[in-house]
């Protein structure tokens, strides 16, 4: 895809690819985490199996309709929405098309949204309006992943150590994406930051936040 060859990768192929990779540490090792899109795909398959509904229906019924989101949807390149083409993504300052790949990311990043609707979702998520707020505390059991991030259950914690700044920087909780999208809450400041830089550069959002 970095060479400009956009294609779909279904769950079966994703599993086959993953099985060829070496593990980074034994499963369940205390204090350690490693990010994998496949985990989100597997959760999506479980959700569809339990509910008997496709992921786009689950997203619509459980999140979009509940929060009144009108411009948030699961992208399908075979059924483009009139006037709703996703923003262009750039790699090394050149535009790239990843619409087929985006469509295959059903439960691991295939949603299209706006910064304002993403903020509505983030706020509802952090305030426990979509599920029992007690679950949020379990999701914030942080593990080391790579500096300066820690990872919980589907959540990142971004906080620079004090020696990087004159005064301590607050912690940000949320997530970022490979295309420069980000949604972070700063509980200590009652602050919500959402947006996208539309560039395949996963580290760039953190420089923007700082």
CSV table of C-alpha atoms in Angstrom, one decimal:
chain,number,residue,atom,x,y,z
A,1,UNK,CA,0.0,0.0,0.0
A,2,UNK,CA,2.9,2.3,0.6
A,3,UNK,CA,3.8,1.7,-3.0
A,4,UNK,CA,0.4,2.9,-4.1
A,5,UNK,CA,-1.3,-0.5,-4.5
A,6,UNK,CA,-4.6,-0.2,-2.6
A,7,UNK,CA,-6.4,-3.5,-1.9
A,8,UNK,CA,-8.7,-5.1,0.7
A,9,UNK,CA,-7.5,-7.4,3.4
A,10,UNK,CA,-10.2,-9.6,4.8
A,11,UNK,CA,-10.2,-11.2,8.3
A,12,UNK,CA,-9.0,-14.6,7.0
A,13,UNK,CA,-6.0,-13.0,5.3
A,14,UNK,CA,-5.2,-10.9,8.3
A,15,UNK,CA,-5.2,-14.0,10.5
A,16,UNK,CA,-2.9,-15.9,8.0
A,17,UNK,CA,-0.4,-13.0,7.9
A,18,UNK,CA,-0.4,-12.7,11.7
A,19,UNK,CA,0.3,-16.4,12.1
A,20,UNK,CA,3.5,-16.0,10.2
A,21,UNK,CA,4.8,-13.4,12.7
A,22,UNK,CA,6.9,-14.0,15.8
A,23,UNK,CA,5.4,-13.0,19.2
A,24,UNK,CA,7.0,-10.0,21.0
A,25,UNK,CA,6.4,-11.6,24.4
A,26,UNK,CA,4.2,-14.3,26.0
A,27,UNK,CA,0.5,-13.5,26.0
A,28,UNK,CA,-0.7,-11.9,29.3
A,29,UNK,CA,2.8,-10.8,30.4
A,30,UNK,CA,2.2,-8.3,33.2
A,31,UNK,CA,2.9,-4.6,32.4
A,32,UNK,CA,3.5,-5.1,28.7
A,33,UNK,CA,1.4,-4.3,25.6
A,34,UNK,CA,1.7,-4.5,21.8
A,35,UNK,CA,-0.7,-2.9,19.5
A,36,UNK,CA,-2.4,-5.1,16.9
A,37,UNK,CA,-5.3,-4.2,14.5
A,38,UNK,CA,-6.2,-7.8,14.4
A,39,UNK,CA,-7.4,-7.7,18.0
A,40,UNK,CA,-10.1,-5.2,17.0
A,41,UNK,CA,-11.0,-7.3,13.9
A,42,UNK,CA,-11.5,-10.3,16.1
A,43,UNK,CA,-13.7,-8.3,18.5
A,44,UNK,CA,-15.7,-7.1,15.6
A,45,UNK,CA,-16.3,-10.7,14.5
A,46,UNK,CA,-17.4,-11.6,18.0
A,47,UNK,CA,-19.8,-8.7,18.1
A,48,UNK,CA,-21.4,-9.7,14.8
A,49,UNK,CA,-21.7,-13.3,15.9
A,50,UNK,CA,-23.4,-12.4,19.2
A,51,UNK,CA,-25.7,-9.8,17.9
A,52,UNK,CA,-26.4,-11.4,14.5
A,53,UNK,CA,-26.0,-8.0,12.9
A,54,UNK,CA,-23.3,-6.5,10.6
A,55,UNK,CA,-20.9,-4.0,12.2
A,56,UNK,CA,-22.4,-1.1,10.3
A,57,UNK,CA,-25.7,-1.9,12.0
A,58,UNK,CA,-24.1,-2.2,15.4
A,59,UNK,CA,-22.3,1.1,15.0
A,60,UNK,CA,-25.5,2.9,13.8
A,61,UNK,CA,-27.7,1.5,16.5
A,62,UNK,CA,-25.4,1.5,19.5
A,63,UNK,CA,-23.4,4.7,18.8
A,64,UNK,CA,-24.5,6.9,15.9
A,65,UNK,CA,-28.2,6.9,16.6
A,66,UNK,CA,-27.7,7.1,20.4
A,67,UNK,CA,-25.5,10.2,20.1
A,68,UNK,CA,-27.3,11.8,17.0
A,69,UNK,CA,-24.2,11.4,14.8
A,70,UNK,CA,-25.2,12.2,11.2
A,71,UNK,CA,-21.9,12.2,9.4
A,72,UNK,CA,-20.2,9.2,11.0
A,73,UNK,CA,-20.5,5.9,9.1
A,74,UNK,CA,-18.6,2.8,8.2
A,75,UNK,CA,-17.0,3.3,4.8
A,76,UNK,CA,-17.7,1.0,1.8
A,77,UNK,CA,-15.8,1.8,-1.4
A,78,UNK,CA,-18.4,-0.1,-3.4
A,79,UNK,CA,-21.2,2.1,-2.1
A,80,UNK,CA,-19.8,5.7,-2.0
A,81,UNK,CA,-22.0,8.3,-0.5
A,82,UNK,CA,-22.8,11.3,-2.8
A,83,UNK,CA,-20.9,14.3,-1.5
A,84,UNK,CA,-19.3,12.3,1.3
A,85,UNK,CA,-16.0,11.3,-0.1
A,86,UNK,CA,-13.4,10.9,2.7
A,87,UNK,CA,-10.6,13.4,2.9
A,88,UNK,CA,-7.5,12.7,0.8
A,89,UNK,CA,-4.7,11.0,2.7
A,90,UNK,CA,-1.0,11.9,2.1
A,91,UNK,CA,2.2,9.9,2.3
A,92,UNK,CA,5.4,11.9,2.1
A,93,UNK,CA,3.4,14.9,0.7
A,94,UNK,CA,1.9,12.8,-2.1
A,95,UNK,CA,-1.8,11.8,-2.1
A,96,UNK,CA,-2.5,8.1,-1.8
A,97,UNK,CA,-5.7,6.2,-2.2
A,98,UNK,CA,-6.5,3.6,0.5
A,99,UNK,CA,-10.2,3.3,0.0
A,100,UNK,CA,-10.3,-0.4,-0.6
A,101,UNK,CA,-8.1,-1.0,2.5
A,102,UNK,CA,-10.2,1.4,4.5
A,103,UNK,CA,-13.3,-0.6,3.6
A,104,UNK,CA,-11.8,-3.8,4.7
A,105,UNK,CA,-11.1,-2.3,8.2
A,106,UNK,CA,-14.6,-3.0,9.3
A,107,UNK,CA,-14.0,-2.9,13.1
A,108,UNK,CA,-10.4,-1.5,13.3
A,109,UNK,CA,-10.5,1.9,11.8
A,110,UNK,CA,-12.9,2.0,8.8
A,111,UNK,CA,-15.2,4.6,10.2
A,112,UNK,CA,-15.4,8.0,8.5
A,113,UNK,CA,-16.4,11.0,10.8
A,114,UNK,CA,-15.8,14.7,11.4
A,115,UNK,CA,-13.8,16.3,14.1
A,116,UNK,CA,-17.0,17.7,15.8
A,117,UNK,CA,-18.8,14.4,15.8
A,118,UNK,CA,-15.7,12.6,17.0
A,119,UNK,CA,-15.6,15.0,19.9
A,120,UNK,CA,-19.2,14.2,20.7
A,121,UNK,CA,-18.4,10.5,20.8
A,122,UNK,CA,-15.2,11.0,22.9
A,123,UNK,CA,-17.1,13.0,25.5
A,124,UNK,CA,-19.9,10.4,25.7
A,125,UNK,CA,-17.3,7.7,25.9
A,126,UNK,CA,-15.4,9.3,28.7
A,127,UNK,CA,-18.6,10.2,30.6
A,128,UNK,CA,-19.9,6.7,30.5
A,129,UNK,CA,-22.9,7.4,28.4
A,130,UNK,CA,-22.4,4.4,26.1
A,131,UNK,CA,-21.7,1.8,28.8
A,132,UNK,CA,-21.2,1.3,32.5
A,133,UNK,CA,-18.6,3.9,33.5
A,134,UNK,CA,-17.0,1.3,35.8
A,135,UNK,CA,-15.7,-0.4,32.7
A,136,UNK,CA,-13.7,2.7,31.9
A,137,UNK,CA,-11.6,2.2,35.0
A,138,UNK,CA,-10.7,-1.3,33.9
A,139,UNK,CA,-9.7,0.0,30.4
A,140,UNK,CA,-7.2,2.3,32.1
A,141,UNK,CA,-5.0,-0.4,33.6
A,142,UNK,CA,-1.9,0.9,31.8
A,143,UNK,CA,0.9,-1.2,30.4
A,144,UNK,CA,4.1,-0.1,28.7
A,145,UNK,CA,4.0,-0.1,24.9
A,146,UNK,CA,6.6,2.5,23.7
A,147,UNK,CA,7.8,5.8,25.0
A,148,UNK,CA,6.0,8.0,25.9
A,149,UNK,CA,2.8,6.0,25.5
A,150,UNK,CA,1.1,3.5,27.7
A,151,UNK,CA,-1.7,1.2,26.6
A,152,UNK,CA,-4.8,-0.1,28.3
A,153,UNK,CA,-7.9,-1.9,26.9
A,154,UNK,CA,-8.3,0.0,23.6
A,155,UNK,CA,-7.0,3.3,25.1
A,156,UNK,CA,-3.7,5.2,24.9
A,157,UNK,CA,-2.3,7.3,27.7
A,158,UNK,CA,0.0,10.0,26.4
A,159,UNK,CA,2.0,12.0,29.0
A,160,UNK,CA,5.5,13.4,28.7
A,161,UNK,CA,7.7,13.1,31.8
A,162,UNK,CA,8.4,16.2,33.9
A,163,UNK,CA,11.9,16.6,32.6
A,164,UNK,CA,10.6,17.4,29.1
A,165,UNK,CA,8.9,20.5,30.3
A,166,UNK,CA,9.3,23.3,32.9
A,167,UNK,CA,6.0,22.4,34.5
A,168,UNK,CA,4.3,18.9,34.4
A,169,UNK,CA,2.2,18.3,31.4
A,170,UNK,CA,-1.2,16.8,31.9
A,171,UNK,CA,-2.1,13.3,30.7
A,172,UNK,CA,-4.2,12.7,27.6
A,173,UNK,CA,-6.4,9.6,27.3
A,174,UNK,CA,-7.8,8.4,24.0
A,175,UNK,CA,-6.4,7.1,20.7
A,176,UNK,CA,-4.7,8.1,17.5
A,177,UNK,CA,-4.7,6.5,14.0
A,178,UNK,CA,-2.1,5.7,11.4
A,179,UNK,CA,-3.5,8.4,9.1
A,180,UNK,CA,-3.0,11.2,11.6
A,181,UNK,CA,-6.4,11.2,13.2
A,182,UNK,CA,-6.7,11.6,16.9
A,183,UNK,CA,-9.2,11.8,19.8
A,184,UNK,CA,-7.8,12.6,23.2
A,185,UNK,CA,-9.4,13.8,26.5
A,186,UNK,CA,-7.5,15.6,29.2
A,187,UNK,CA,-9.5,14.8,32.3
A,188,UNK,CA,-7.6,17.1,34.6
A,189,UNK,CA,-8.3,20.1,32.3
A,190,UNK,CA,-11.8,19.0,31.1
A,191,UNK,CA,-10.4,19.3,27.6
A,192,UNK,CA,-11.2,17.3,24.4
A,193,UNK,CA,-9.0,17.3,21.3
A,194,UNK,CA,-10.1,15.7,18.1
A,195,UNK,CA,-9.0,16.1,14.5
A,196,UNK,CA,-6.9,14.7,11.7
A,197,UNK,CA,-3.8,15.7,9.9
A,198,UNK,CA,-4.6,13.4,6.9
A,199,UNK,CA,-1.1,12.1,6.7
A,200,UNK,CA,0.3,8.6,7.1
A,201,UNK,CA,2.6,9.5,10.0
A,202,UNK,CA,1.4,8.0,13.3
A,203,UNK,CA,3.7,10.2,15.5
A,204,UNK,CA,2.6,13.5,14.1
A,205,UNK,CA,-0.6,14.0,16.2
A,206,UNK,CA,1.4,13.9,19.4
A,207,UNK,CA,3.7,16.7,18.3
A,208,UNK,CA,0.5,18.7,17.4
A,209,UNK,CA,-1.0,18.0,20.8
A,210,UNK,CA,2.2,19.2,22.6
